[in-house]
Each structure stands twice: as C-alpha cells, then as structure tokens.
XYZ file of C-alpha atoms in Angstrom:
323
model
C 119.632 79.169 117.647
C 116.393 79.525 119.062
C 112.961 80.304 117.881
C 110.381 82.738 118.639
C 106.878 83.032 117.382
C 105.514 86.719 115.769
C 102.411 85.991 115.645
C 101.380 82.971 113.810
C 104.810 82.776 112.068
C 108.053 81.336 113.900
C 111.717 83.076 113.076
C 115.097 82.282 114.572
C 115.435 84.777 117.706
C 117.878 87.036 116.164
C 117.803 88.095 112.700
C 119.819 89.954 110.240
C 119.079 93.192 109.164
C 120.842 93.518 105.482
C 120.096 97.345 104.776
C 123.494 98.461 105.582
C 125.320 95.464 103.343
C 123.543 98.035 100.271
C 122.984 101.863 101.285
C 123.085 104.466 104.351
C 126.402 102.778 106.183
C 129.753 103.285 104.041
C 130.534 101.251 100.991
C 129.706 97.413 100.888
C 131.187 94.420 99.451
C 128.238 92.240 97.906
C 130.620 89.307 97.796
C 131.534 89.706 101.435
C 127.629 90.085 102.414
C 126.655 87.461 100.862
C 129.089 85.582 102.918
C 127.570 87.146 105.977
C 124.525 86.162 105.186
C 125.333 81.604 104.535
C 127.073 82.193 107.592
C 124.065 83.417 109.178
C 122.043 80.771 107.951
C 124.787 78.113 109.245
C 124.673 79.318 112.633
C 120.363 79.559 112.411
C 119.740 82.831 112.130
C 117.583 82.585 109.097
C 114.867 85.834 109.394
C 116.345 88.049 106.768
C 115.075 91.574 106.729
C 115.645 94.156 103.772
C 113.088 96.060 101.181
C 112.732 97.607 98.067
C 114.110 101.060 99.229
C 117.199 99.625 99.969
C 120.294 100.787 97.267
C 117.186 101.336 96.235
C 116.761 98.021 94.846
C 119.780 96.730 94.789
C 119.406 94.919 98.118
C 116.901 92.443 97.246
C 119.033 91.660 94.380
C 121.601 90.897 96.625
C 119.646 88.815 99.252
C 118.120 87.199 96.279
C 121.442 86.123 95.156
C 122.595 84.428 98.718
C 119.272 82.350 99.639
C 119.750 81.088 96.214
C 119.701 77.007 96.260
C 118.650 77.994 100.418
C 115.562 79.150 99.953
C 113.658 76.514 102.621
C 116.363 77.752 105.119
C 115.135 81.200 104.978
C 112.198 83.204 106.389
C 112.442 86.293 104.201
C 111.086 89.842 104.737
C 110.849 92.595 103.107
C 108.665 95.862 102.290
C 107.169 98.616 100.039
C 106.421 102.483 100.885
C 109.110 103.933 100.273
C 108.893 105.042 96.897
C 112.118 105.061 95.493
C 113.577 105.986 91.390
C 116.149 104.043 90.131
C 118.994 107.083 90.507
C 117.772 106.580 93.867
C 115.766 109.942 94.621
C 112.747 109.591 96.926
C 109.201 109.835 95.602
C 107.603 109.902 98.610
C 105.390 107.144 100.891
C 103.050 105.346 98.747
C 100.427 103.226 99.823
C 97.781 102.630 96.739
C 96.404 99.677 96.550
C 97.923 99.328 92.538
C 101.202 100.514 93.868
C 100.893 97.470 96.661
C 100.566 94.916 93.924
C 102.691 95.957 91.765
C 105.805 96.461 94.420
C 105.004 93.182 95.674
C 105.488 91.781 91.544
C 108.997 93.496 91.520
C 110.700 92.126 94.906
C 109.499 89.057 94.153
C 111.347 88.970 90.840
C 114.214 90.955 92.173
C 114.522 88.295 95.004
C 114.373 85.822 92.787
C 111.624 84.159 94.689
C 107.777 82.681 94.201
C 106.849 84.000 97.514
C 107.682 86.628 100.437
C 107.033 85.372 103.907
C 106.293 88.387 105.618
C 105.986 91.766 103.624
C 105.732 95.144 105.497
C 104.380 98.711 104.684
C 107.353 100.370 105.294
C 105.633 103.601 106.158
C 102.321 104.292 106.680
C 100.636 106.228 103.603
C 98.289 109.029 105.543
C 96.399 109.783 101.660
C 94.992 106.306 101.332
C 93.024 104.569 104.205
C 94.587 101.753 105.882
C 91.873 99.792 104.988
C 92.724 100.005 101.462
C 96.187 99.463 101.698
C 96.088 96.421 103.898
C 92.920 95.076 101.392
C 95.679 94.783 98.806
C 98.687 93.140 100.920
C 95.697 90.843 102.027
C 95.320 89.802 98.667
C 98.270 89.007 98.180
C 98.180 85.942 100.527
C 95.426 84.829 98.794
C 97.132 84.592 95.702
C 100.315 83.021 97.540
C 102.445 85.698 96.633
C 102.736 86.711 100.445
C 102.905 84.597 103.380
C 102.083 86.983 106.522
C 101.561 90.673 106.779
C 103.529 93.295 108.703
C 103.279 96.967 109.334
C 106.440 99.149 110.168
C 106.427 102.248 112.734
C 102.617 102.432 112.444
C 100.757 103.940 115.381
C 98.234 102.410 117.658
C 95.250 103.268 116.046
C 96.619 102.139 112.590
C 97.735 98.976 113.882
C 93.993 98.536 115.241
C 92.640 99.428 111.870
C 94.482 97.048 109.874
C 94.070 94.079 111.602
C 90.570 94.596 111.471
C 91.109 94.234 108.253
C 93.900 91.821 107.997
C 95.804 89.343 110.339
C 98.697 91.308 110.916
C 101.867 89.188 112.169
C 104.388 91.509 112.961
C 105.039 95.585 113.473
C 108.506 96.583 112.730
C 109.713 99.725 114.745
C 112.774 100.850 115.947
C 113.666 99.403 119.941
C 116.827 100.171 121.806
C 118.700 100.686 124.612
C 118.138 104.544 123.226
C 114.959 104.263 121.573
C 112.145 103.008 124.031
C 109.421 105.103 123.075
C 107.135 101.701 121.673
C 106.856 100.794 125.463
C 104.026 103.311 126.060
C 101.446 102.288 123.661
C 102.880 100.711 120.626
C 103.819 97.239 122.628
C 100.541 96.862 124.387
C 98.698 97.715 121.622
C 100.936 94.898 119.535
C 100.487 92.456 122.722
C 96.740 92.816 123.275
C 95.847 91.929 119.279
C 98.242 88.874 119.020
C 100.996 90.780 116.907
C 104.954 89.975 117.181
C 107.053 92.661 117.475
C 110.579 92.962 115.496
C 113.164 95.472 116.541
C 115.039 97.245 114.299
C 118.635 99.718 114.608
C 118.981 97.165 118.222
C 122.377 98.928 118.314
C 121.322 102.393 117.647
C 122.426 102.146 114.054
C 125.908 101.082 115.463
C 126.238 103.483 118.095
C 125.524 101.345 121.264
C 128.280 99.128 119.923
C 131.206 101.975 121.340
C 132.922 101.555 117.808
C 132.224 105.386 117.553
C 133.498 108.024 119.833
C 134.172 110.789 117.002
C 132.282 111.293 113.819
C 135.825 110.691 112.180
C 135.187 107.143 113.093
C 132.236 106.805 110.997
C 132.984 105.122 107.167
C 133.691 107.164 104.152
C 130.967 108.014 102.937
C 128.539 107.128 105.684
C 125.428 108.800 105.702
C 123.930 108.611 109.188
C 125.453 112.124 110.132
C 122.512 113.351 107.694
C 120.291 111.253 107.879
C 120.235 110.538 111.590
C 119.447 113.924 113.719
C 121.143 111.589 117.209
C 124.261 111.498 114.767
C 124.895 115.370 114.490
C 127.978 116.521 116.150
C 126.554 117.539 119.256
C 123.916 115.570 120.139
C 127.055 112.462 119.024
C 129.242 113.939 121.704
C 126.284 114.192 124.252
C 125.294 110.263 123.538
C 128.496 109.184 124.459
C 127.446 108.946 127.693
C 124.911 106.434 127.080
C 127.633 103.951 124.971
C 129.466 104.641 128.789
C 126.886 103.317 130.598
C 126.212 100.213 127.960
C 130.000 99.189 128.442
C 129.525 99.583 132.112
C 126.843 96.895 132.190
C 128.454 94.903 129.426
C 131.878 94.911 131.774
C 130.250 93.571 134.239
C 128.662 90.657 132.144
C 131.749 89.403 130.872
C 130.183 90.501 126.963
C 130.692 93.338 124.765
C 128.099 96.325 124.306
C 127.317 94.789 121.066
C 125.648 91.851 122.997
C 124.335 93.089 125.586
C 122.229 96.031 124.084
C 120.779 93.275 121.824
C 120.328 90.865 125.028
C 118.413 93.849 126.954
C 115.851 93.891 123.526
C 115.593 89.922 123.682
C 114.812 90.244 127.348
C 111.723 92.755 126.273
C 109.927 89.600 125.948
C 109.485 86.482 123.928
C 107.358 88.250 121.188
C 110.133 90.863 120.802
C 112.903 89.580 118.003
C 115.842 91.789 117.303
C 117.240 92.367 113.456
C 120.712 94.001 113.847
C 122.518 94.921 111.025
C 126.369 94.276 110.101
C 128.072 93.560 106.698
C 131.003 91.536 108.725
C 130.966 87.667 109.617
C 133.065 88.882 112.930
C 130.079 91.074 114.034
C 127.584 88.586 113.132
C 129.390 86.009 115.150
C 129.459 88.623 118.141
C 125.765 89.751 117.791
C 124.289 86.052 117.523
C 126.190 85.212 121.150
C 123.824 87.902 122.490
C 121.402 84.979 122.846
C 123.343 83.486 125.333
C 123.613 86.652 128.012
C 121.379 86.543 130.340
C 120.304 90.095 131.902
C 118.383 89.847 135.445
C 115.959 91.706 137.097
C 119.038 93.979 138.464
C 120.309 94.339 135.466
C 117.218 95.019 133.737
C 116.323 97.365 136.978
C 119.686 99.249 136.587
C 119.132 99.915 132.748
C 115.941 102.003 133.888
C 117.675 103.912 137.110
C 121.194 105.163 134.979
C 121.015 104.539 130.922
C 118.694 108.051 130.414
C 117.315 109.589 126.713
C 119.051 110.148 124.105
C 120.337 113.422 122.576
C 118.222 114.422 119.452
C 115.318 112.620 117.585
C 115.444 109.316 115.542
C 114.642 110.479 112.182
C 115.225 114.233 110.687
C 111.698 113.802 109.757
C 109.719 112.842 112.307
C 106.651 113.482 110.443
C 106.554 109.674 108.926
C 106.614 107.152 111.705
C 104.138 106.145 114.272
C 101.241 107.306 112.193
C-alpha cells in the first residue's frame, strides 16, 4: 500500500478505523477483529485508529491484543475527551491538563504499549483553554509517552491556537461523500499550518456503502438510528438518493460504492488519509482496493453537479464539534 505524510508523520494511505469492531455498530466478535486487523497489517494498512471512549475501553484492549508481537508494523492512534465510566455512561468532554496525563497513563497500559504515536483530543473541552490542554499532550512527547499530537473536529481558530502551542500533526474530522462541510475553512486552515488531515465515517458510517435501504437492514442492536440524526427514518429514506447517485458513479467505474466514496476522499488530496471502519476481512479487502480507482476531473466534476446534502445533521448534538 502506499504512504502518505500527516504532517511530519508518514501512515499507510488507508487506515482502519476499529470503533465499530467494540461499540455503536451491532455486536462484534473480538476474535474475528482481531483477524481483521493482521490482515490489515498484511496487506499494509497499518494506521490503526480507536480511543478510550470506545466500549468504553474495551477497544484499546482489543487493539492492544492484535499489534501484540507487531508492534513496529503499526502506527497507532488513539484519543481522550470523551469522558467515559466503566458501565459506560458519559461524563462529559474533559480536557484538564491532570485528566490529559492521566488518560494518556491508562491507554497506554490498556494498549499494552510504551508509547502512542499520535494521540488526539477527541473533543474540544470549551472550560479549559486550549493552551492548557495542548501544554499537557505536549508533554507528553517529551516524556516519550506520545509520538505526535492530533486534534479531532476542532475549529479553525482552535486549530490556530494549539499549534501555537504545539506541533500539531493531524486533525481528525468527519469527510464524505455526505459530509463536506471541512472544505470551507477547516482544510485550508489544516493546509496553510502544515497539518495532515484524517477522515473519519469515509462511508457515512456505512451508509454510502448501499448495504442499507431500510432501517430493518441495520444490525441488532445497532445504535446509529439514535445516535446519528442522518439515520432517523426520514431523513434515511430521503438519503437514499445520495447511495443512488454513489452506485451510479461506482457503475460506471467498474468498483463498488464502498470504493469509490473512499477513492473520492483519497482524491481530496495527498494530505487527506481515510480511516473506514469494518469488523469483516471481506470489507477490508474491498475498502483497501479503493486505492487503486482512479476518479478524474469528470468524475470529481460530476460529484459536485448531482451528489447534493444530506438529509439531517451529523451528530444529535451538534453543540461539540468544530469548536
């Protein structure tokens, strides 16, 4: 697979996203996710996303577990912010300075690991100053706990402020074929100060793929009905349209939708790295060929005249991203 560079720090082109092998997406199968995962690192995708939050918890464990004995394969991320109990209710977003260290202490023994390579504030903490927040992460390269330091769905100004304080390597936020609302300032803003830029939910959280055309295709127990307003049953049935127009394109490719949502993010530019998400070797196999479908300026051009908005917002709260 090929590399790209975020930042100072280079990742295979595609990574996995692992939150969905724990929480959010249906039950999981830790024995069959951490088979997704070595195949992942067979075929070079080796930038493996989760955090904390995830399970909660239990998702480090799990990555932990698979990079076991491959832990020079691996450039592993992961985040606090999302304050999490172990029964799994939410305390809220917490960025304190303590908090920061001591998150940082617990993934690293949860992930079994001497070091994180890139570690994210999940969410920005509006109480507590950027400046303190990133202060803390920053010391935590210094003691060689951290590698490189990312932000996730920040704003502009934030992003600014931090890396004033801080060499900031990547900004996580979501980027789709439905979600393009970075392009306006977040992506300059990234591109200007040097920053990488990693793009989560590719496939709309498994929409774009066309595996869903009725809510009863969703997994027992899947969650993104509630906690995904674009999931609700009638902004669902009004994004259909959209997974039409992504298997339009992808007929004409030769590819699936799968791929070719997750080629259009790869062709956002070289700093841009997608992280899609899937708990089965078959749709890690069929996301990784994405690398190999080239979109055109046509192609590109006719994703801007006929793909549209989506139907609802990204988040039920709004209230905690791009702040």
């Amino acid at each position: 697979m090929q590399r790209r560079v975020l930042g100072d720090l280079t990742v295979s082109s595609i990574g996995l996203g692992c939150m969905g092998m724990s929480e959010f997406y249906g039950a999981g199968d830790d024995a069959e996710s951490i088979g997704v995962i070595h195949r992942a690192l067979d075929l070079g995708c080796t930038f493996l996303d989760t955090a904390d939050m995830y399970g909660p918890f239990t998702n480090e464990r799990l990555v932990g577990r698979a990079v076991a004995g491959r832990r020079s394969e691996v450039v592993l991320a992961t985040k606090f912010g999302h304050e999490r109990r172990e029964d799994g209710s939410w305390v809220g977003v917490n960025g304190r300075p303590d908090y920061v260290r001591a998150a940082c202490d617990a993934s690293l023994q949860r992930l079994g690991v001497d070091h994180i390579d890139l570690y994210y504030q999940h969410r920005v903490d509006t109480r507590v100053p950027i400046e303190e927040t990133v202060g803390a992460m920053g010391e935590l390269v210094t003691a060689g706990k951290v590698g490189h330091l990312g932000l996730s769905e920040a704003g502009a100004a934030t992003i600014r402020r931090a890396h004033a304080v801080h060499s900031v390597t990547a900004l996580q936020s979501e980027y789709s074929l439905w979600s393009r609302e970075v392009e306006t300032e977040i992506l300059p803003t990234v591109r200007d100060l040097g920053i990488g830029f990693v793009a989560y939910s590719p496939l709309g959280r498994g929409f774009l793929t066309g595996a869903f055309r009725s809510l009863a295709d969703l997994p027992e127990g899947d969650k993104r009905p509630q906690r995904y307003p674009r999931f609700e049953a009638a902004n669902f049935e009004r994004n259909l349209v959209l997974v039409d127009r992504v298997e339009e394109l992808a007929a004409r490719k030769g590819c699936t939708p799968s791929q070719v949502a997750i080629a259009w993010v790869l062709a956002r530019g070289d700093d841009v790295v997608p992280i899609p998400g899937t708990k089965r070797i078959r749709y890690l196999e069929e996301n990784l060929a994405a690398a190999d479908v080239v979109l055109d300026s046509d192609d590109l051009a006719w994703v801007d005249a006929n793909m549209g908005e989506a139907s609802g917002d990204r988040y039920a709260d709004m209230g905690t991203v791009n702040r």
